[in-house]
Short mmCIF file of C-alpha atoms in Angstrom, two decimals:
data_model
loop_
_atom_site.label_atom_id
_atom_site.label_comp_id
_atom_site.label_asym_id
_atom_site.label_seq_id
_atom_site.Cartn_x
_atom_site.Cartn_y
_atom_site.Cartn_z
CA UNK A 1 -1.22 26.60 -12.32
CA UNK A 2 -0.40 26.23 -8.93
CA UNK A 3 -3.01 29.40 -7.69
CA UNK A 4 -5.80 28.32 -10.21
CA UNK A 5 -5.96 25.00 -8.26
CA UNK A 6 -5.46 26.08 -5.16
CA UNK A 7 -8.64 28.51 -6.07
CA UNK A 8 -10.58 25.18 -7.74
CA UNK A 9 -9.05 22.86 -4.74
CA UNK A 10 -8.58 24.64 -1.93
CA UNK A 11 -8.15 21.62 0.92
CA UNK A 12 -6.43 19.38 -2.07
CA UNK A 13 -4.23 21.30 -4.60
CA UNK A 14 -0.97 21.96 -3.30
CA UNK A 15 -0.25 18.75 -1.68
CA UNK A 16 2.45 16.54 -2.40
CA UNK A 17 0.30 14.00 -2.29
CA UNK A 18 -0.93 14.85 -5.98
CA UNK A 19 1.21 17.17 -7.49
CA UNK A 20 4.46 17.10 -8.45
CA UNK A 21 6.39 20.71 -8.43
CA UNK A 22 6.64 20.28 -12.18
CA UNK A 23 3.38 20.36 -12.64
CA UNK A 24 2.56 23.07 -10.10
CA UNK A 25 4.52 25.01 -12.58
CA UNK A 26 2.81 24.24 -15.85
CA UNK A 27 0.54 26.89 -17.93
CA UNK A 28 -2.72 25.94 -18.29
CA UNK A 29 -5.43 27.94 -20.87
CA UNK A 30 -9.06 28.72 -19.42
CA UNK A 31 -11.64 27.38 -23.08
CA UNK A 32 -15.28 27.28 -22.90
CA UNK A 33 -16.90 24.26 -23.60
CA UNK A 34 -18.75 25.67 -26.35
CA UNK A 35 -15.52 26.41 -27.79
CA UNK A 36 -14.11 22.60 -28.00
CA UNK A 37 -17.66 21.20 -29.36
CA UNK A 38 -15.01 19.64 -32.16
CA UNK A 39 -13.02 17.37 -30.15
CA UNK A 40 -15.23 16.32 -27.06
CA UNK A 41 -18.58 14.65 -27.57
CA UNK A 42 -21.37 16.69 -25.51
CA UNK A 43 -24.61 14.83 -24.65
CA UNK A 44 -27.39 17.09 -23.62
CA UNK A 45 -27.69 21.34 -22.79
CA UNK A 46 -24.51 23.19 -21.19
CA UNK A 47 -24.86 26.62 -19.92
CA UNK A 48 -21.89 28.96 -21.12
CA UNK A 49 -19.65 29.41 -17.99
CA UNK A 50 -18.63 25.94 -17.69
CA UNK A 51 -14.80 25.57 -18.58
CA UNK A 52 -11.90 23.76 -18.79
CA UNK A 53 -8.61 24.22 -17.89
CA UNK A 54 -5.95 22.66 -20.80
CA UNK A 55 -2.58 22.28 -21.02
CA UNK A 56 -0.44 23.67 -24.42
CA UNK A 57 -0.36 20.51 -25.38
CA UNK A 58 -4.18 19.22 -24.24
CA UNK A 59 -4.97 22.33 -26.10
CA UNK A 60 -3.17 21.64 -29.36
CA UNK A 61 -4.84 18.33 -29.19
CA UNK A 62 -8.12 19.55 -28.65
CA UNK A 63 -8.18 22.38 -31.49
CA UNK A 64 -7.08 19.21 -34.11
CA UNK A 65 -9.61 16.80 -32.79
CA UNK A 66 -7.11 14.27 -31.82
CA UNK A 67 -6.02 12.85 -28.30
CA UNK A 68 -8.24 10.40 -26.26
CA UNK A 69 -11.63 9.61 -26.41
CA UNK A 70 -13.60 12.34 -24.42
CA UNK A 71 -17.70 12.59 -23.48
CA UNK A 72 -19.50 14.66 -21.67
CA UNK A 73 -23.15 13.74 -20.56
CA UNK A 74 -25.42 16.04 -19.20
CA UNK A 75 -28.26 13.88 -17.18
CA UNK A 76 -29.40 16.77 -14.66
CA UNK A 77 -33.06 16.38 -14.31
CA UNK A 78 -32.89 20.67 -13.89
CA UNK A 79 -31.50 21.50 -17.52
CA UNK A 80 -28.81 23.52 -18.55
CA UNK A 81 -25.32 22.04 -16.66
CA UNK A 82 -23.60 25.09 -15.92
CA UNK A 83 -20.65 25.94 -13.01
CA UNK A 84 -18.54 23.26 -13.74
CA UNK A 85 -14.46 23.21 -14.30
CA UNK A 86 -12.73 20.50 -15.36
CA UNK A 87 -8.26 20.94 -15.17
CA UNK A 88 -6.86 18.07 -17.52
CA UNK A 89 -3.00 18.13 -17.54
CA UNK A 90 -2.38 14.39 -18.80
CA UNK A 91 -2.73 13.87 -22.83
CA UNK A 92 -2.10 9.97 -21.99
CA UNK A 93 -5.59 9.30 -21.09
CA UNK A 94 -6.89 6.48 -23.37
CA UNK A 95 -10.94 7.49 -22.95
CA UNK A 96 -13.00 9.60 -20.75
CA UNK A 97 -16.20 9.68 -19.74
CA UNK A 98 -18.08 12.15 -17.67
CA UNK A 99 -21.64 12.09 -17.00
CA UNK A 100 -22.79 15.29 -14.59
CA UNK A 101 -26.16 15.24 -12.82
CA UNK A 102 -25.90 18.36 -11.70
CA UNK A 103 -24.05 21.97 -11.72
CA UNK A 104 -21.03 23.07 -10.39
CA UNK A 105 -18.78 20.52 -10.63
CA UNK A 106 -15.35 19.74 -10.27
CA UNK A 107 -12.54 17.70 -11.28
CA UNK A 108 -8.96 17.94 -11.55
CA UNK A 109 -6.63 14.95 -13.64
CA UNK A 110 -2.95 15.75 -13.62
CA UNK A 111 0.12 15.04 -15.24
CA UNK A 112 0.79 11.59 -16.90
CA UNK A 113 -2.35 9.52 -16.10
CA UNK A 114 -3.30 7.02 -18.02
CA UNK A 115 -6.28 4.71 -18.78
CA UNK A 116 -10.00 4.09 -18.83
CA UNK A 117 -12.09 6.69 -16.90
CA UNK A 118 -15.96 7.19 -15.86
CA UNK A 119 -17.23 9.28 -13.81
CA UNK A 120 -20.70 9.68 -12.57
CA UNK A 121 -20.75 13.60 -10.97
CA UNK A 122 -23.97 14.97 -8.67
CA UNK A 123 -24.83 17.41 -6.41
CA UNK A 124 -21.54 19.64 -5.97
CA UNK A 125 -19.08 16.77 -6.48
CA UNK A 126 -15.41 17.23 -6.29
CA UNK A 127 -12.71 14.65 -8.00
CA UNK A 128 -8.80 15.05 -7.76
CA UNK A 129 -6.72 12.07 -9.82
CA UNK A 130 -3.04 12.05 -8.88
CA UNK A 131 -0.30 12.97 -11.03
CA UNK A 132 1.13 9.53 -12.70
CA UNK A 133 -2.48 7.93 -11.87
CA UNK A 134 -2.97 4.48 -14.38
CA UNK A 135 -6.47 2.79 -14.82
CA UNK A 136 -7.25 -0.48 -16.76
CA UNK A 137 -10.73 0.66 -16.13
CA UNK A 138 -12.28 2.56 -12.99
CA UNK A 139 -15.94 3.70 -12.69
CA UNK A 140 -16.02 6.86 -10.21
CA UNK A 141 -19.52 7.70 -8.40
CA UNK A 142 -18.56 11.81 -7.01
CA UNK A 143 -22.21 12.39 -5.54
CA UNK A 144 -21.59 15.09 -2.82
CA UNK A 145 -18.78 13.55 -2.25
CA UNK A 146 -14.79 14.25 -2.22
CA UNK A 147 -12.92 11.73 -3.99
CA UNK A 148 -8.85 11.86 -4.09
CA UNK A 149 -6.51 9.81 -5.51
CA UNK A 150 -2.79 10.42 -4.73
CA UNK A 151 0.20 10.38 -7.16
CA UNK A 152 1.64 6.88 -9.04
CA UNK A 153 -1.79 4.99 -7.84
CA UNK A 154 -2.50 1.92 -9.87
CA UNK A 155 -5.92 1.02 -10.37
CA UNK A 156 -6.06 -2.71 -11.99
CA UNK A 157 -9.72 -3.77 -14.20
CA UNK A 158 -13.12 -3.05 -13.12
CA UNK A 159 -12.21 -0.73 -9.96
CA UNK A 160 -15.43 1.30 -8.20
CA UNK A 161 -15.04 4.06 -6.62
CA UNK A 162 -18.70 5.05 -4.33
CA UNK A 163 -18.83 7.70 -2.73
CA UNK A 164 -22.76 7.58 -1.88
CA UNK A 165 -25.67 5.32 -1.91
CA UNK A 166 -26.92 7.19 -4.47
CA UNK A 167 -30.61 6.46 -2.70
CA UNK A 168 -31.95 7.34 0.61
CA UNK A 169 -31.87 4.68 3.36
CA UNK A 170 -35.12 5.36 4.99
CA UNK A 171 -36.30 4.82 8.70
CA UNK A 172 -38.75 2.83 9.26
CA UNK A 173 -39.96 4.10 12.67
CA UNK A 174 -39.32 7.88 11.88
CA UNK A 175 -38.50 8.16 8.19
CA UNK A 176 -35.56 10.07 8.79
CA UNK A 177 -33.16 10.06 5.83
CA UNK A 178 -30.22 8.44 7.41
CA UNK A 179 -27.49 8.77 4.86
CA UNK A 180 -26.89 12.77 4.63
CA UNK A 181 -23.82 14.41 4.99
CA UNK A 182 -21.13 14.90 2.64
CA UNK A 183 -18.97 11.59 2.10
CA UNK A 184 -15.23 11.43 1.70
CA UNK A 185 -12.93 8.95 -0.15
CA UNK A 186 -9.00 9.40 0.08
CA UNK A 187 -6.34 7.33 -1.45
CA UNK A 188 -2.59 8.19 -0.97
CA UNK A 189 -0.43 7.79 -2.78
CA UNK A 190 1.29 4.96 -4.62
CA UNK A 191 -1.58 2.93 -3.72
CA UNK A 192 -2.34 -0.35 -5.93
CA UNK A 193 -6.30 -1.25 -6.06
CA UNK A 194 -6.59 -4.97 -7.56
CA UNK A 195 -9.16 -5.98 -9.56
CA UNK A 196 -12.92 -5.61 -9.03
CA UNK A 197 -11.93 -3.76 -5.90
CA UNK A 198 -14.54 -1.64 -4.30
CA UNK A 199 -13.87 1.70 -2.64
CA UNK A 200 -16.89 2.88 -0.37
CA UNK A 201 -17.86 6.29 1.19
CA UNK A 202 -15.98 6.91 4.01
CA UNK A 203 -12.76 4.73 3.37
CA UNK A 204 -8.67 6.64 3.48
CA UNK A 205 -5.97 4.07 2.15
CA UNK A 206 -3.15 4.74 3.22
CA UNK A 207 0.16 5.31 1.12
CA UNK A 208 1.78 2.58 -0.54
CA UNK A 209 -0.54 -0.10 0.59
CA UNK A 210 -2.46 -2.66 -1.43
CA UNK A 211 -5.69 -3.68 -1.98
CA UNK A 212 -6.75 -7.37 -3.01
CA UNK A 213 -8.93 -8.71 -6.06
CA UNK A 214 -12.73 -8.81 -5.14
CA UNK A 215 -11.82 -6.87 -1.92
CA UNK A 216 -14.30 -4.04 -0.61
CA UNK A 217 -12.99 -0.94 1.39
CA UNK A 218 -15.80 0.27 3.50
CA UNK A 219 -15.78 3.29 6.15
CA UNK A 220 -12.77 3.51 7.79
CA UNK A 221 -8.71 3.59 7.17
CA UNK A 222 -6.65 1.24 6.10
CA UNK A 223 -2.91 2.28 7.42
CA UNK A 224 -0.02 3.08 5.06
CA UNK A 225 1.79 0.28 3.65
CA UNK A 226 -0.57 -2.60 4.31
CA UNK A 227 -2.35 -5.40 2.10
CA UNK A 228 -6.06 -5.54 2.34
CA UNK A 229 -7.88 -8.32 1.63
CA UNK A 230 -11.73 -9.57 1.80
CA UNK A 231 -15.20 -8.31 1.99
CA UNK A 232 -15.10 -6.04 4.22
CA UNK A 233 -11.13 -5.23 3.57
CA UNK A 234 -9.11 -6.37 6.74
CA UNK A 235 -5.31 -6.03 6.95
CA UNK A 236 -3.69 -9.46 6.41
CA UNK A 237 0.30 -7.68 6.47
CA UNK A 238 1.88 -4.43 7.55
CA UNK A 239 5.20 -3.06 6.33
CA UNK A 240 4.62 -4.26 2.27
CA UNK A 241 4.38 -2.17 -0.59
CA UNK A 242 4.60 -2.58 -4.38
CA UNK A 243 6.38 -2.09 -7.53
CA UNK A 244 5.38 -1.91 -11.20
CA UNK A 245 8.15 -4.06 -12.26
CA UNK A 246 7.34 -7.98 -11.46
CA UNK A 247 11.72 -8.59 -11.31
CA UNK A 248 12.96 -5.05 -9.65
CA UNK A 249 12.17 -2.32 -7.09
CA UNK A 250 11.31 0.39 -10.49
CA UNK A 251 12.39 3.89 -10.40
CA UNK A 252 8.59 4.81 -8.86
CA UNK A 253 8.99 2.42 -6.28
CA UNK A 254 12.66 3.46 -5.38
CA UNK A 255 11.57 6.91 -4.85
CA UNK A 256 8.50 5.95 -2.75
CA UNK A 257 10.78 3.94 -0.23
CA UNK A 258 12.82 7.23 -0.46
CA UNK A 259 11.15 9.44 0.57
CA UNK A 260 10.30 11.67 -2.46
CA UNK A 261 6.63 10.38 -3.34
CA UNK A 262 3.97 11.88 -1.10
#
């Protein structure tokens, strides 16, 4: 697993910060899309060397028809979607939804996330979801953009991730397009986004911190174990983190303060 990632995810795959060594070790089976027209539902045309990349037990799930809700959308405005590998290690997603406007995509989910995904994919897009990852609900815009989400995040209801404008911002005086260039979002890990959060092109979170309901992240970093609050996000407190548990420091917690979560 471990070398077909870091071929897929060369600047991402082998961190710490997503993977855990257990899942660096697990098997996972290269199947056509074409060959799991049963189990996901495909919108549109798919050329026939777009993959994915399946766990033994993803696999089993996919050759039954059961699991978690799964489409793919193909709204390219150039045909045929073709290029694109998708790795899925986590059976414990509750729905996904990809729509690609464009070829040669990728995207990577590992081990034990959970939730409600969408993802909106365009012009060579490149998505990495952490290992342990949970999401009430998250909307994802990849448009030439690298979005990465470390391990035991927690993303609360109506989260956006945008990673472009999605339309040219125009000059007036000389017409220049003035957003270009490829846009970044990175999110350590054991990060907690709150609700209707807003993550925008350009933004790094920094482990363990927190981010406020209604808050917007714009260009910039917000350092590691800090809560972020407001429109745009400012640091209100330094040295905080979080737990799952509302009574306890939970085992994910304890090993974060330890040491053994990065």
């Amino acid at each position: 697993m471990t070398k077909i990632l870091a071929e897929l995810f060369p600047d991402h795959s082998v961190s710490e910060r997503f993977f855990g060594e257990e899942t660096k070790r697990v098997p996972l089976h290269c199947v056509s899309f074409a060959d799991l027209s049963g189990w996901v539902r495909f919108e549109g045309r798919f050329a026939n060397d777009n993959v994915f990349w399946l766990t033994d037990e993803i696999l089993r799930q996919a050759k039954s028809g059961t699991g978690f809700g799964f489409v793919l959308s193909n709204w390219s405005p150039a045909g045929a979607v073709s290029g694109t590998e998708i790795v899925l290690m986590s059976p414990r997603l509750r729905d996904l939804k990809i729509r690609l406007g464009g070829s040669n995509s990728r995207l990577c989910i590992g081990s034990n996330v959970w939730g409600y995904w969408e993802l909106r994919m365009y012009r060579n897009p490149l998505a990495v979801i952490g290992d342990s990852t949970t999401a009430n609900s998250c909307r994802m815009w990849v448009n030439n953009t690298d979005v990465t989400i470390g391990r035991d995040c927690m993303l609360s209801e109506e989260i956006v991730l945008q990673g472009a404008d999605m339309h040219a911002l125009v000059d007036v005086r000389t017409r220049e397009i003035l957003d270009v260039g490829r846009g970044v979002i990175d999110i350590g890990p054991h990060v907690w986004l709150g609700r209707r959060s807003s993550i925008l092109a350009g933004a790094q979170i920094g482990a363990g911190s927190i981010v406020g309901l209604g808050s917007v992240v714009t260009k910039g970093t917000i350092p590691p174990n800090s809560l972020a609050v407001g429109a745009p996000a400012r640091v209100i407190r330094e040295g905080i983190t979080w737990s799952r548990a509302e009574t306890h420091v939970d085992a994910d917690a304890t090993r974060y303060l330890d040491g053994g979560l990065w």
